[in-house]
GROMACS .gro file of C-alpha atoms in nm:
model
  254
    1MET     CA    1   1.518  -8.832  -4.012
    2ILE     CA    2   1.479  -9.172  -4.190
    3GLY     CA    3   1.786  -9.308  -4.002
    4LEU     CA    4   1.639  -9.194  -3.668
    5MET     CA    5   1.301  -9.350  -3.753
    6MET     CA    6   1.463  -9.685  -3.833
    7LEU     CA    7   1.684  -9.676  -3.526
    8LEU     CA    8   1.384  -9.641  -3.303
    9LEU     CA    9   1.224  -9.943  -3.461
   10PHE     CA   10   1.525 -10.165  -3.417
   11PRO     CA   11   1.651 -10.305  -3.078
   12LEU     CA   12   1.955 -10.106  -2.965
   13HIS     CA   13   2.145 -10.401  -2.837
   14ALA     CA   14   2.176 -10.549  -3.197
   15SER     CA   15   2.442 -10.295  -3.307
   16ALA     CA   16   2.721 -10.544  -3.325
   17GLU     CA   17   2.513 -10.806  -3.513
   18THR     CA   18   2.407 -10.871  -3.857
   19LEU     CA   19   2.029 -10.842  -3.886
   20MET     CA   20   1.810 -11.025  -4.138
   21VAL     CA   21   1.527 -10.794  -4.220
   22TYR     CA   22   1.211 -10.890  -4.420
   23THR     CA   23   1.028 -10.604  -4.588
   24ALA     CA   24   0.747 -10.532  -4.840
   25VAL     CA   25   0.851 -10.155  -4.874
   26GLU     CA   26   0.873 -10.043  -5.233
   27ALA     CA   27   1.223 -10.110  -5.378
   28GLU     CA   28   1.292  -9.750  -5.475
   29ASP     CA   29   1.192  -9.627  -5.120
   30LEU     CA   30   1.385  -9.905  -4.955
   31LYS     CA   31   1.702  -9.791  -5.119
   32ARG     CA   32   1.656  -9.440  -4.978
   33TYR     CA   33   1.574  -9.576  -4.624
   34ALA     CA   34   1.869  -9.824  -4.633
   35ALA     CA   35   2.113  -9.557  -4.751
   36ALA     CA   36   2.011  -9.310  -4.474
   37PHE     CA   37   2.019  -9.579  -4.204
   38ASN     CA   38   2.366  -9.719  -4.319
   39LYS     CA   39   2.509  -9.363  -4.321
   40ASP     CA   40   2.397  -9.298  -3.964
   41HIS     CA   41   2.465  -9.650  -3.833
   42PRO     CA   42   2.764  -9.804  -4.022
   43ASP     CA   43   2.818 -10.050  -3.734
   44ILE     CA   44   2.483 -10.229  -3.808
   45LYS     CA   45   2.490 -10.459  -4.111
   46ILE     CA   46   2.144 -10.541  -4.256
   47ARG     CA   47   2.059 -10.809  -4.495
   48TRP     CA   48   1.733 -10.715  -4.671
   49VAL     CA   49   1.480 -10.971  -4.807
   50ARG     CA   50   1.219 -10.788  -5.006
   51ASP     CA   51   0.904 -10.904  -5.184
   52SER     CA   52   0.529 -10.821  -5.204
   53THR     CA   53   0.331 -10.850  -4.889
   54GLY     CA   54   0.163 -11.182  -4.958
   55ILE     CA   55   0.491 -11.351  -5.038
   56VAL     CA   56   0.674 -11.207  -4.745
   57THR     CA   57   0.391 -11.316  -4.507
   58ALA     CA   58   0.379 -11.669  -4.659
   59LYS     CA   59   0.758 -11.689  -4.623
   60LEU     CA   60   0.742 -11.588  -4.258
   61LEU     CA   61   0.456 -11.846  -4.187
   62ALA     CA   62   0.657 -12.119  -4.365
   63GLU     CA   63   0.953 -12.049  -4.144
   64LYS     CA   64   0.747 -12.041  -3.825
   65ASN     CA   65   0.933 -12.327  -3.661
   66ASN     CA   66   1.269 -12.215  -3.783
   67PRO     CA   67   1.271 -11.841  -3.816
   68ARG     CA   68   1.537 -11.680  -4.035
   69ALA     CA   69   1.427 -11.320  -4.009
   70ASP     CA   70   1.528 -11.101  -3.712
   71VAL     CA   71   1.307 -10.807  -3.790
   72ILE     CA   72   1.005 -10.733  -4.010
   73TRP     CA   73   1.009 -10.379  -4.128
   74GLY     CA   74   0.745 -10.233  -4.351
   75LEU     CA   75   0.481 -10.514  -4.367
   76ALA     CA   76   0.102 -10.467  -4.364
   77ALA     CA   77  -0.038 -10.449  -4.000
   78THR     CA   78  -0.301 -10.701  -4.104
   79SER     CA   79  -0.017 -10.952  -4.173
   80LEU     CA   80   0.151 -10.880  -3.835
   81MET     CA   81  -0.183 -10.933  -3.668
   82LEU     CA   82  -0.179 -11.270  -3.820
   83LEU     CA   83   0.171 -11.345  -3.717
   84LYS     CA   84   0.094 -11.229  -3.358
   85SER     CA   85  -0.186 -11.477  -3.349
   86GLU     CA   86   0.050 -11.751  -3.443
   87GLY     CA   87   0.283 -11.656  -3.153
   88MET     CA   88   0.567 -11.534  -3.385
   89LEU     CA   89   0.632 -11.182  -3.263
   90GLN     CA   90   0.842 -11.060  -2.973
   91ALA     CA   91   0.675 -10.773  -2.785
   92TYR     CA   92   0.888 -10.465  -2.778
   93SER     CA   93   0.836 -10.090  -2.697
   94PRO     CA   94   1.043  -9.873  -2.923
   95LYS     CA   95   1.139  -9.519  -2.803
   96GLY     CA   96   0.858  -9.280  -2.859
   97VAL     CA   97   0.577  -9.531  -2.895
   98ASP     CA   98   0.383  -9.352  -2.627
   99LYS     CA   99   0.347  -9.060  -2.866
  100LEU     CA  100   0.176  -9.279  -3.138
  101ASP     CA  101  -0.200  -9.269  -3.177
  102PRO     CA  102  -0.321  -9.601  -3.028
  103LYS     CA  103  -0.482  -9.688  -3.368
  104PHE     CA  104  -0.135  -9.710  -3.511
  105ARG     CA  105   0.017  -9.977  -3.278
  106ASP     CA  106  -0.069 -10.307  -3.132
  107ALA     CA  107  -0.303 -10.261  -2.833
  108ALA     CA  108  -0.092 -10.484  -2.599
  109ASN     CA  109   0.164 -10.334  -2.366
  110PRO     CA  110   0.440 -10.379  -2.468
  111PRO     CA  111   0.316 -10.388  -2.834
  112SER     CA  112   0.392 -10.678  -3.075
  113TRP     CA  113   0.398 -10.435  -3.371
  114THR     CA  114   0.430 -10.065  -3.432
  115GLY     CA  115   0.291  -9.874  -3.729
  116MET     CA  116   0.532  -9.667  -3.947
  117ASP     CA  117   0.298  -9.538  -4.231
  118ALA     CA  118  -0.033  -9.596  -4.394
  119TRP     CA  119  -0.170  -9.635  -4.745
  120ILE     CA  120  -0.504  -9.626  -4.911
  121ALA     CA  121  -0.652  -9.781  -5.224
  122ALA     CA  122  -0.695  -9.573  -5.535
  123VAL     CA  123  -0.753  -9.595  -5.911
  124CYS     CA  124  -0.484  -9.453  -6.140
  125VAL     CA  125  -0.620  -9.325  -6.474
  126ASN     CA  126  -0.389  -9.228  -6.761
  127THR     CA  127  -0.586  -8.945  -6.917
  128VAL     CA  128  -0.411  -8.968  -7.249
  129GLU     CA  129  -0.481  -9.335  -7.288
  130ALA     CA  130  -0.832  -9.300  -7.155
  131GLN     CA  131  -0.912  -9.040  -7.409
  132ARG     CA  132  -0.754  -9.240  -7.694
  133HIS     CA  133  -0.984  -9.537  -7.600
  134ASN     CA  134  -1.291  -9.311  -7.541
  135LEU     CA  135  -1.306  -9.419  -7.183
  136PRO     CA  136  -1.487  -9.208  -6.918
  137THR     CA  137  -1.310  -9.136  -6.596
  138PRO     CA  138  -1.458  -9.370  -6.337
  139THR     CA  139  -1.574  -9.223  -6.014
  140SER     CA  140  -1.680  -9.536  -5.831
  141TRP     CA  141  -1.573  -9.903  -5.787
  142MET     CA  142  -1.897 -10.004  -5.952
  143ASP     CA  143  -1.807  -9.802  -6.258
  144LEU     CA  144  -1.522 -10.034  -6.326
  145THR     CA  145  -1.763 -10.314  -6.405
  146ASP     CA  146  -1.902 -10.133  -6.701
  147PRO     CA  147  -1.824 -10.333  -7.026
  148VAL     CA  148  -1.674 -10.020  -7.166
  149TYR     CA  149  -1.361 -10.083  -6.963
  150LYS     CA  150  -1.316 -10.453  -7.077
  151GLY     CA  151  -0.947 -10.510  -7.140
  152HIS     CA  152  -0.845 -10.173  -7.012
  153LEU     CA  153  -0.806 -10.244  -6.638
  154VAL     CA  154  -0.511 -10.390  -6.446
  155MET     CA  155  -0.517 -10.488  -6.074
  156PRO     CA  156  -0.287 -10.651  -5.823
  157ASN     CA  157  -0.321 -11.027  -5.760
  158PRO     CA  158  -0.447 -11.052  -5.404
  159ASN     CA  159  -0.256 -11.379  -5.352
  160SER     CA  160   0.075 -11.183  -5.373
  161SER     CA  161  -0.009 -10.818  -5.318
  162GLY     CA  162  -0.114 -10.654  -4.996
  163THR     CA  163  -0.289 -10.383  -5.204
  164GLY     CA  164  -0.483 -10.657  -5.391
  165PHE     CA  165  -0.582 -10.823  -5.065
  166LEU     CA  166  -0.675 -10.489  -4.927
  167ASP     CA  167  -0.910 -10.426  -5.232
  168VAL     CA  168  -1.081 -10.765  -5.180
  169SER     CA  169  -1.125 -10.705  -4.811
  170SER     CA  170  -1.273 -10.363  -4.870
  171TRP     CA  171  -1.512 -10.480  -5.146
  172LEU     CA  172  -1.638 -10.753  -4.913
  173GLN     CA  173  -1.702 -10.492  -4.639
  174LEU     CA  174  -1.860 -10.244  -4.880
  175TYR     CA  175  -2.098 -10.480  -5.065
  176GLY     CA  176  -2.126 -10.774  -4.815
  177PRO     CA  177  -2.010 -11.138  -4.885
  178LEU     CA  178  -2.253 -11.217  -5.161
  179GLY     CA  179  -2.236 -10.879  -5.316
  180GLY     CA  180  -1.857 -10.846  -5.291
  181TRP     CA  181  -1.791 -11.176  -5.461
  182GLN     CA  182  -2.042 -11.094  -5.735
  183TYR     CA  183  -1.875 -10.758  -5.783
  184MET     CA  184  -1.537 -10.925  -5.816
  185ASP     CA  185  -1.681 -11.183  -6.071
  186ASN     CA  186  -1.804 -10.879  -6.271
  187LEU     CA  187  -1.489 -10.683  -6.239
  188HIS     CA  188  -1.278 -10.993  -6.354
  189GLU     CA  189  -1.456 -10.978  -6.694
  190ASN     CA  190  -1.292 -10.638  -6.754
  191ILE     CA  191  -0.931 -10.712  -6.618
  192ALA     CA  192  -0.665 -10.732  -6.877
  193TRP     CA  193  -0.411 -10.893  -6.637
  194TYR     CA  194  -0.316 -10.924  -6.275
  195THR     CA  195   0.017 -10.799  -6.134
  196HIS     CA  196   0.250 -10.935  -5.868
  197SER     CA  197   0.273 -10.616  -5.676
  198GLY     CA  198   0.028 -10.338  -5.564
  199SER     CA  199   0.224 -10.053  -5.720
  200LYS     CA  200   0.267 -10.203  -6.074
  201PRO     CA  201  -0.081 -10.124  -6.206
  202CYS     CA  202  -0.029  -9.764  -6.135
  203LYS     CA  203   0.327  -9.780  -6.281
  204GLN     CA  204   0.191  -9.939  -6.595
  205ALA     CA  205  -0.086  -9.673  -6.629
  206ALA     CA  206   0.178  -9.403  -6.582
  207ARG     CA  207   0.375  -9.555  -6.865
  208GLY     CA  208   0.070  -9.586  -7.088
  209GLU     CA  209   0.074  -9.962  -7.080
  210THR     CA  210  -0.285  -9.963  -6.963
  211PRO     CA  211  -0.536  -9.691  -6.935
  212ILE     CA  212  -0.645  -9.774  -6.578
  213GLY     CA  213  -0.463  -9.941  -6.285
  214ILE     CA  214  -0.610 -10.026  -5.955
  215SER     CA  215  -0.336  -9.945  -5.708
  216PHE     CA  216  -0.270  -9.713  -5.411
  217ALA     CA  217  -0.277  -9.327  -5.380
  218PHE     CA  218   0.084  -9.271  -5.284
  219ARG     CA  219   0.211  -9.459  -5.586
  220GLY     CA  220  -0.018  -9.242  -5.812
  221ALA     CA  221   0.089  -8.928  -5.648
  222LYS     CA  222   0.457  -9.001  -5.708
  223SER     CA  223   0.402  -9.089  -6.066
  224LYS     CA  224   0.187  -8.778  -6.123
  225ALA     CA  225   0.462  -8.564  -5.957
  226ALA     CA  226   0.707  -8.711  -6.198
  227GLY     CA  227   0.504  -8.586  -6.490
  228ALA     CA  228   0.285  -8.891  -6.577
  229PRO     CA  229  -0.064  -8.785  -6.714
  230LEU     CA  230  -0.254  -8.940  -6.433
  231ASP     CA  231  -0.581  -8.878  -6.255
  232ILE     CA  232  -0.602  -9.031  -5.908
  233VAL     CA  233  -0.946  -9.147  -5.827
  234LEU     CA  234  -1.070  -9.229  -5.483
  235PRO     CA  235  -1.397  -9.421  -5.552
  236ARG     CA  236  -1.700  -9.253  -5.398
  237GLU     CA  237  -1.814  -9.566  -5.215
  238GLY     CA  238  -1.505  -9.558  -4.991
  239VAL     CA  239  -1.156  -9.698  -4.997
  240GLY     CA  240  -0.963  -9.960  -4.794
  241TRP     CA  241  -0.661  -9.869  -4.603
  242ASP     CA  242  -0.393 -10.050  -4.400
  243MET     CA  243  -0.055  -9.959  -4.229
  244GLU     CA  244   0.299 -10.066  -4.288
  245ALA     CA  245   0.429 -10.179  -3.958
  246THR     CA  246   0.742 -10.320  -3.782
  247ALA     CA  247   0.807 -10.603  -3.547
  248ILE     CA  248   1.072 -10.828  -3.399
  249VAL     CA  249   1.053 -11.201  -3.483
  250LYS     CA  250   1.030 -11.407  -3.175
  251GLY     CA  251   1.324 -11.637  -3.107
  252THR     CA  252   1.574 -11.423  -3.286
  253LYS     CA  253   1.922 -11.441  -3.137
  254ASN     CA  254   2.008 -11.091  -3.233
   0.00000   0.00000   0.00000
C-alpha cells in the first residue's frame, strides 16, 4: 500500500532515473516508506535528503535558481504554497487525485502539490514526571504560561520545525497579533529548551527527560502505544493543523 501510494506521487517516466527527493517525514517512518517503495520498484533509485520542515524549505529556496531536488515528498503544504508562489513547482496530476477532497490538494488544475497526510498540534504530558514535580495536567494553551510550569516545558524551534511554526501561526490566529506575541513572551518564561524538530519534545517527554513537550498528536499516540506514560492533551482553545504534501520541482531533468 505504501509503495503504491508513493508510485502515484512520482512521475512514471522517471523509472530509469535516479531521483533526488527532499523530505521532512519522520526518520523512522521514512525508513518504512522507502523500504516498501524499493521492494515494489527496484528499478527506481532514490537519494533521500531529510531534515526538519524549516531547514528543507530554506534549502529549497536557496537552491531556487539551481535546483538539486527532483521531488519534494512529505513537506508541509504551507511550505509548498510558498514554493508555488516563487514559481518553483511543476504542476502534475497524480493518478487518483480526482478522488481527493479538494481541501487536500492545490486548487489549480493540474495541481502544483498534493496532500498525503495531516497532523495536528498537541501537548505530551509524562504523567509520572508531572506527578513527581507536582504539576497539574494542563487543559489549555494558556495554562502553560502558569509559573508552576517554569523549566518543565519543551517546544520545537519555529525557525527549524514545521510544528513549531504551526504553533506560532495558530497562537497568532487564536489570540490575535498583539495577544499572540504576548502569549509567546509569557510562554517563553517557562520553556526549558527549544528543539530542532517537532517530534523531539514529545519523544523527550516519553523518555522522562521533560514533564511536558509541545509537539503533535501522532507522535504522542505512537509513544503512548509503545508504553510511554503519556497523556496527549488537545488544548481547549483549539489546535493548529497542516498537511504533509508532495510536489515536483520545476526544471528537473528527471
